[in-house]
């Protein structure tokens, strides 16, 4: 963890394996074997999402470094502006690489054929090509001008150019091409700008705090206000965009696209909890000049950036996954949605403090029956949507609500002093529950089920971590280990 505190941006790398594993399980990295159709080569299938991830990360870092280095502190910070120019160069390289990769994907031709000037110039005449050209021009300007920021005005100009370039991809992809085109494009553009402010801004603040500056409290206070606005815009625009991509609530729990949205929502929930703790507990320590303030802020921020890395990996996987058609009776709840609703969402609720004392006392007295109830509910509800009980949409909402409710009761039972055996029961039997639910007509591949099992097991391990930290906090002060106090702060 200390590496991530010293080099916070490294936490974003966690998105790469997540992205590749998800695309691998969705079979999006393997060349199609359909005879007669153009074959997109594997180099392109791997290269495009990786390039997109580099573009998104570099764009966020550029915007974040420019905000802190050129605007937020009221005077230019050359080190941060230099970092902005360097990340803009990486961003520029990723957009340039997108030209041959896009040609190879659109025409289904080897990458080596995609460098043909005639083909490139015909791509650049299309709408997609024009967006790429505009982005290349803007990012090149940002890379060149980052070094030239001498005051607030120049800072605002370069930041505006970077923000415009970061928002441009919203004119292409699912949002640019699908129905509800204008709302989808505007909401995704706002989403991307908010990602830049929040993710890039936090990395830049950490980098600045590491230099132990005299105005650390000014930086953190101003960024806190900005981050709050960015989270609100991010959540609102993400939900609006998702609702435009999906035909009804049932698609959320019956499609891989919906499962990715659920996963992003869960991660965002966890990020909001961390951000709130940062704002309410850690930042006041730093602002009041306490010696431990800076290290606690940096430690929490390292966790936040790690989670942001998970969200970015999920996001690029989302942009490479086909939005679903409307769900129909007979569609099943995906194994990933089952795990996220029954384990992921309740974990975040309990961690955030959603555990009424009386209910917690009652559930934690009998943890094992709650574990069994959760497993039975998961198996039974995996079959509710196919019957189309009271309509697919209503069945999906009811099934999701019951899963979250039973999962929440289980999570409260599990964080009590006798909770470990109950968690172990679910850990051992969750794969069997998924297999049982799928046994008659499997709709997911073994790899998809395996990934869903891993997600569920990770949630259960995190539940044990939360339990340990809550029990340590509840213990009398003389038996509280010092390390637990710091982590739970
Ligand atoms: C409630 C939570 C969220 C929802 C519902 C949501 C929804 C969406 C949707 C629908 C898209 C468009 C995907 C497509 O093209 O089909 C998107 C893209 C994106 N989201 Fe989110 N999002 C959420 C949270 C986040 C968070 C926390 C982050 C990062 C910290 C993030 C970063 C991104 C990025 C970078 C893209 C663009 C991906 C690309 O095209 O390469 N989102 N999001």
CSV table of N, CA and C and ligand atoms in Angstrom, one decimal, residues 52-53 55-56 60 169 172-175 188 191-192 195 198-199 234-243 245 257 261-262 264-269 271 307-309 311-312 315-321 323, ligand 1:
chain,number,residue,atom,x,y,z
A,52,UNK,N,-8.0,2.7,-25.7
A,52,UNK,CA,-9.0,3.5,-25.1
A,52,UNK,C,-8.8,3.8,-23.6
A,53,UNK,N,-8.3,2.8,-22.9
A,53,UNK,CA,-8.0,2.9,-21.5
A,53,UNK,C,-6.9,4.0,-21.3
A,55,UNK,N,-6.2,6.3,-23.3
A,55,UNK,CA,-6.7,7.7,-23.6
A,55,UNK,C,-7.5,8.2,-22.5
A,56,UNK,N,-8.4,7.4,-21.9
A,56,UNK,CA,-9.2,7.9,-20.8
A,56,UNK,C,-8.4,8.3,-19.6
A,60,UNK,N,-7.9,12.2,-18.2
A,60,UNK,CA,-8.2,12.5,-16.9
A,60,UNK,C,-7.0,13.2,-16.2
A,169,UNK,N,-15.0,12.4,-27.3
A,169,UNK,CA,-15.4,11.0,-27.6
A,169,UNK,C,-16.8,10.7,-27.4
A,172,UNK,N,-18.9,10.0,-30.4
A,172,UNK,CA,-18.8,8.7,-31.2
A,172,UNK,C,-19.2,7.6,-30.3
A,173,UNK,N,-19.0,6.3,-30.6
A,173,UNK,CA,-19.3,5.2,-29.8
A,173,UNK,C,-20.8,5.0,-29.6
A,174,UNK,N,-21.2,4.3,-28.5
A,174,UNK,CA,-22.6,4.0,-28.4
A,174,UNK,C,-23.5,5.2,-28.3
A,175,UNK,N,-23.0,6.3,-27.6
A,175,UNK,CA,-23.8,7.5,-27.4
A,175,UNK,C,-24.0,8.2,-28.6
A,188,UNK,N,-22.9,11.9,-21.8
A,188,UNK,CA,-21.6,11.3,-21.8
A,188,UNK,C,-20.5,12.3,-21.7
A,191,UNK,N,-20.2,13.4,-18.3
A,191,UNK,CA,-19.7,12.3,-17.5
A,191,UNK,C,-18.1,12.3,-17.7
A,192,UNK,N,-17.7,12.5,-18.9
A,192,UNK,CA,-16.2,12.4,-19.1
A,192,UNK,C,-15.5,13.6,-18.5
A,195,UNK,N,-15.3,12.9,-14.8
A,195,UNK,CA,-14.2,11.9,-14.5
A,195,UNK,C,-12.8,12.6,-14.5
A,198,UNK,N,-12.5,14.8,-11.3
A,198,UNK,CA,-12.5,14.0,-10.0
A,198,UNK,C,-11.2,13.1,-9.9
A,199,UNK,N,-11.1,12.2,-11.0
A,199,UNK,CA,-10.0,11.3,-10.9
A,199,UNK,C,-8.6,12.0,-11.1
A,234,UNK,N,-21.2,13.3,-12.3
A,234,UNK,CA,-20.8,12.0,-12.8
A,234,UNK,C,-21.9,11.0,-12.6
A,235,UNK,N,-22.5,11.0,-11.3
A,235,UNK,CA,-23.6,10.0,-11.0
A,235,UNK,C,-24.8,10.3,-11.9
A,236,UNK,N,-25.2,11.6,-11.9
A,236,UNK,CA,-26.4,12.0,-12.7
A,236,UNK,C,-26.2,11.7,-14.2
A,237,UNK,N,-25.1,12.1,-14.7
A,237,UNK,CA,-24.9,11.9,-16.2
A,237,UNK,C,-24.8,10.4,-16.5
A,238,UNK,N,-24.1,9.6,-15.6
A,238,UNK,CA,-23.9,8.2,-15.9
A,238,UNK,C,-25.3,7.5,-15.9
A,239,UNK,N,-26.1,7.8,-14.9
A,239,UNK,CA,-27.4,7.2,-14.8
A,239,UNK,C,-28.3,7.5,-16.0
A,240,UNK,N,-28.2,8.8,-16.4
A,240,UNK,CA,-29.0,9.2,-17.5
A,240,UNK,C,-28.6,8.5,-18.8
A,241,UNK,N,-27.3,8.4,-19.0
A,241,UNK,CA,-26.7,7.8,-20.2
A,241,UNK,C,-27.1,6.3,-20.1
A,242,UNK,N,-27.0,5.7,-19.0
A,242,UNK,CA,-27.3,4.2,-18.9
A,242,UNK,C,-28.8,4.0,-19.2
A,243,UNK,N,-29.7,4.9,-18.7
A,243,UNK,CA,-31.1,4.7,-19.0
A,243,UNK,C,-31.4,4.9,-20.4
A,245,UNK,N,-29.3,4.0,-22.8
A,245,UNK,CA,-28.7,2.8,-23.5
A,245,UNK,C,-29.6,1.5,-23.3
A,257,UNK,N,-24.1,-6.0,-20.2
A,257,UNK,CA,-24.0,-4.5,-20.2
A,257,UNK,C,-24.6,-4.0,-18.8
A,261,UNK,N,-22.9,-1.9,-15.5
A,261,UNK,CA,-23.5,-0.7,-15.0
A,261,UNK,C,-23.7,-0.9,-13.4
A,262,UNK,N,-24.2,-2.1,-13.1
A,262,UNK,CA,-24.4,-2.3,-11.6
A,262,UNK,C,-23.1,-2.3,-10.9
A,264,UNK,N,-20.4,-0.7,-11.8
A,264,UNK,CA,-19.9,0.7,-11.7
A,264,UNK,C,-20.7,1.5,-10.6
A,265,UNK,N,-22.0,1.2,-10.5
A,265,UNK,CA,-22.8,1.9,-9.5
A,265,UNK,C,-22.3,1.5,-8.1
A,266,UNK,N,-22.0,0.2,-7.9
A,266,UNK,CA,-21.5,-0.3,-6.6
A,266,UNK,C,-20.2,0.4,-6.3
A,267,UNK,N,-19.3,0.4,-7.3
A,267,UNK,CA,-18.0,1.0,-7.0
A,267,UNK,C,-18.2,2.5,-6.7
A,268,UNK,N,-19.1,3.2,-7.4
A,268,UNK,CA,-19.3,4.6,-7.2
A,268,UNK,C,-19.8,4.8,-5.7
A,269,UNK,N,-20.7,3.9,-5.3
A,269,UNK,CA,-21.2,3.9,-3.9
A,269,UNK,C,-20.0,3.9,-2.9
A,271,UNK,N,-17.0,4.6,-3.5
A,271,UNK,CA,-16.1,5.8,-3.6
A,271,UNK,C,-16.8,7.0,-2.9
A,307,UNK,N,-9.9,2.4,-6.4
A,307,UNK,CA,-11.3,2.1,-6.7
A,307,UNK,C,-11.6,2.8,-8.0
A,308,UNK,N,-11.1,4.0,-8.2
A,308,UNK,CA,-11.3,4.8,-9.5
A,308,UNK,C,-10.8,4.0,-10.7
A,309,UNK,N,-9.6,3.3,-10.4
A,309,UNK,CA,-9.0,2.5,-11.4
A,309,UNK,C,-9.9,1.3,-11.8
A,311,UNK,N,-13.2,1.4,-11.5
A,311,UNK,CA,-14.3,2.0,-12.3
A,311,UNK,C,-13.9,2.3,-13.7
A,312,UNK,N,-12.6,2.8,-13.9
A,312,UNK,CA,-12.2,3.1,-15.3
A,312,UNK,C,-12.1,1.8,-16.2
A,315,UNK,N,-15.5,0.8,-17.1
A,315,UNK,CA,-16.0,1.8,-18.1
A,315,UNK,C,-15.6,1.4,-19.5
A,316,UNK,N,-14.3,1.1,-19.7
A,316,UNK,CA,-13.9,0.8,-21.0
A,316,UNK,C,-14.5,-0.5,-21.5
A,317,UNK,N,-14.6,-1.5,-20.5
A,317,UNK,CA,-15.2,-2.7,-20.9
A,317,UNK,C,-16.7,-2.4,-21.3
A,318,UNK,N,-17.3,-1.5,-20.6
A,318,UNK,CA,-18.7,-1.2,-20.9
A,318,UNK,C,-18.8,-0.6,-22.3
A,319,UNK,N,-17.9,0.3,-22.7
A,319,UNK,CA,-17.9,0.9,-24.0
A,319,UNK,C,-17.7,-0.1,-25.1
A,320,UNK,N,-17.1,-1.3,-24.8
A,320,UNK,CA,-16.8,-2.3,-25.8
A,320,UNK,C,-17.9,-3.4,-25.8
A,321,UNK,N,-18.9,-3.2,-24.9
A,321,UNK,CA,-20.0,-4.2,-24.8
A,321,UNK,C,-21.2,-3.7,-25.5
A,323,UNK,N,-24.9,-2.6,-26.0
A,323,UNK,CA,-26.0,-2.4,-25.1
A,323,UNK,C,-27.1,-3.4,-25.4
B,1,LIG,C1,-23.6,5.3,-11.2
B,1,LIG,C2,-22.4,5.1,-11.7
B,1,LIG,C3,-22.1,5.1,-13.2
B,1,LIG,C4,-22.9,4.9,-14.3
B,1,LIG,C5,-24.4,4.5,-14.3
B,1,LIG,C6,-22.1,5.1,-15.5
B,1,LIG,C7,-22.5,4.9,-16.8
B,1,LIG,C8,-21.8,5.0,-17.9
B,1,LIG,C9,-22.3,4.8,-19.3
B,1,LIG,C10,-23.7,4.4,-19.6
B,1,LIG,C11,-21.2,5.0,-20.1
B,1,LIG,C12,-21.3,4.9,-21.6
B,1,LIG,C13,-20.8,3.5,-22.1
B,1,LIG,C14,-21.0,3.3,-23.5
B,1,LIG,O1,-20.3,3.9,-24.4
B,1,LIG,O2,-21.8,2.4,-23.8
B,1,LIG,C15,-20.1,5.4,-19.3
B,1,LIG,C16,-18.8,5.7,-19.8
B,1,LIG,C17,-17.8,6.0,-19.0
B,1,LIG,N1,-17.7,6.1,-17.6
B,1,LIG,FE1,-19.3,5.8,-16.4
B,1,LIG,N2,-20.8,5.4,-15.1
B,1,LIG,C18,-20.8,5.5,-13.7
B,1,LIG,C19,-19.7,5.7,-12.9
B,1,LIG,C20,-18.4,6.0,-13.4
B,1,LIG,C21,-17.2,6.2,-12.6
B,1,LIG,C22,-17.2,6.1,-11.1
B,1,LIG,C23,-16.2,6.5,-13.5
B,1,LIG,C24,-14.8,6.7,-13.2
B,1,LIG,C25,-14.3,7.1,-12.0
B,1,LIG,C26,-16.7,6.4,-14.8
B,1,LIG,C27,-16.0,6.6,-16.0
B,1,LIG,C28,-16.5,6.5,-17.3
B,1,LIG,C29,-15.6,6.6,-18.5
B,1,LIG,C30,-14.2,7.0,-18.5
B,1,LIG,C31,-16.5,6.3,-19.6
B,1,LIG,C32,-16.0,6.3,-21.0
B,1,LIG,C33,-15.5,5.0,-21.4
B,1,LIG,C34,-15.0,5.0,-22.8
B,1,LIG,O3,-15.8,5.2,-23.8
B,1,LIG,O4,-13.8,4.7,-23.0
B,1,LIG,N3,-18.1,6.1,-14.7
B,1,LIG,N4,-20.5,5.4,-18.0
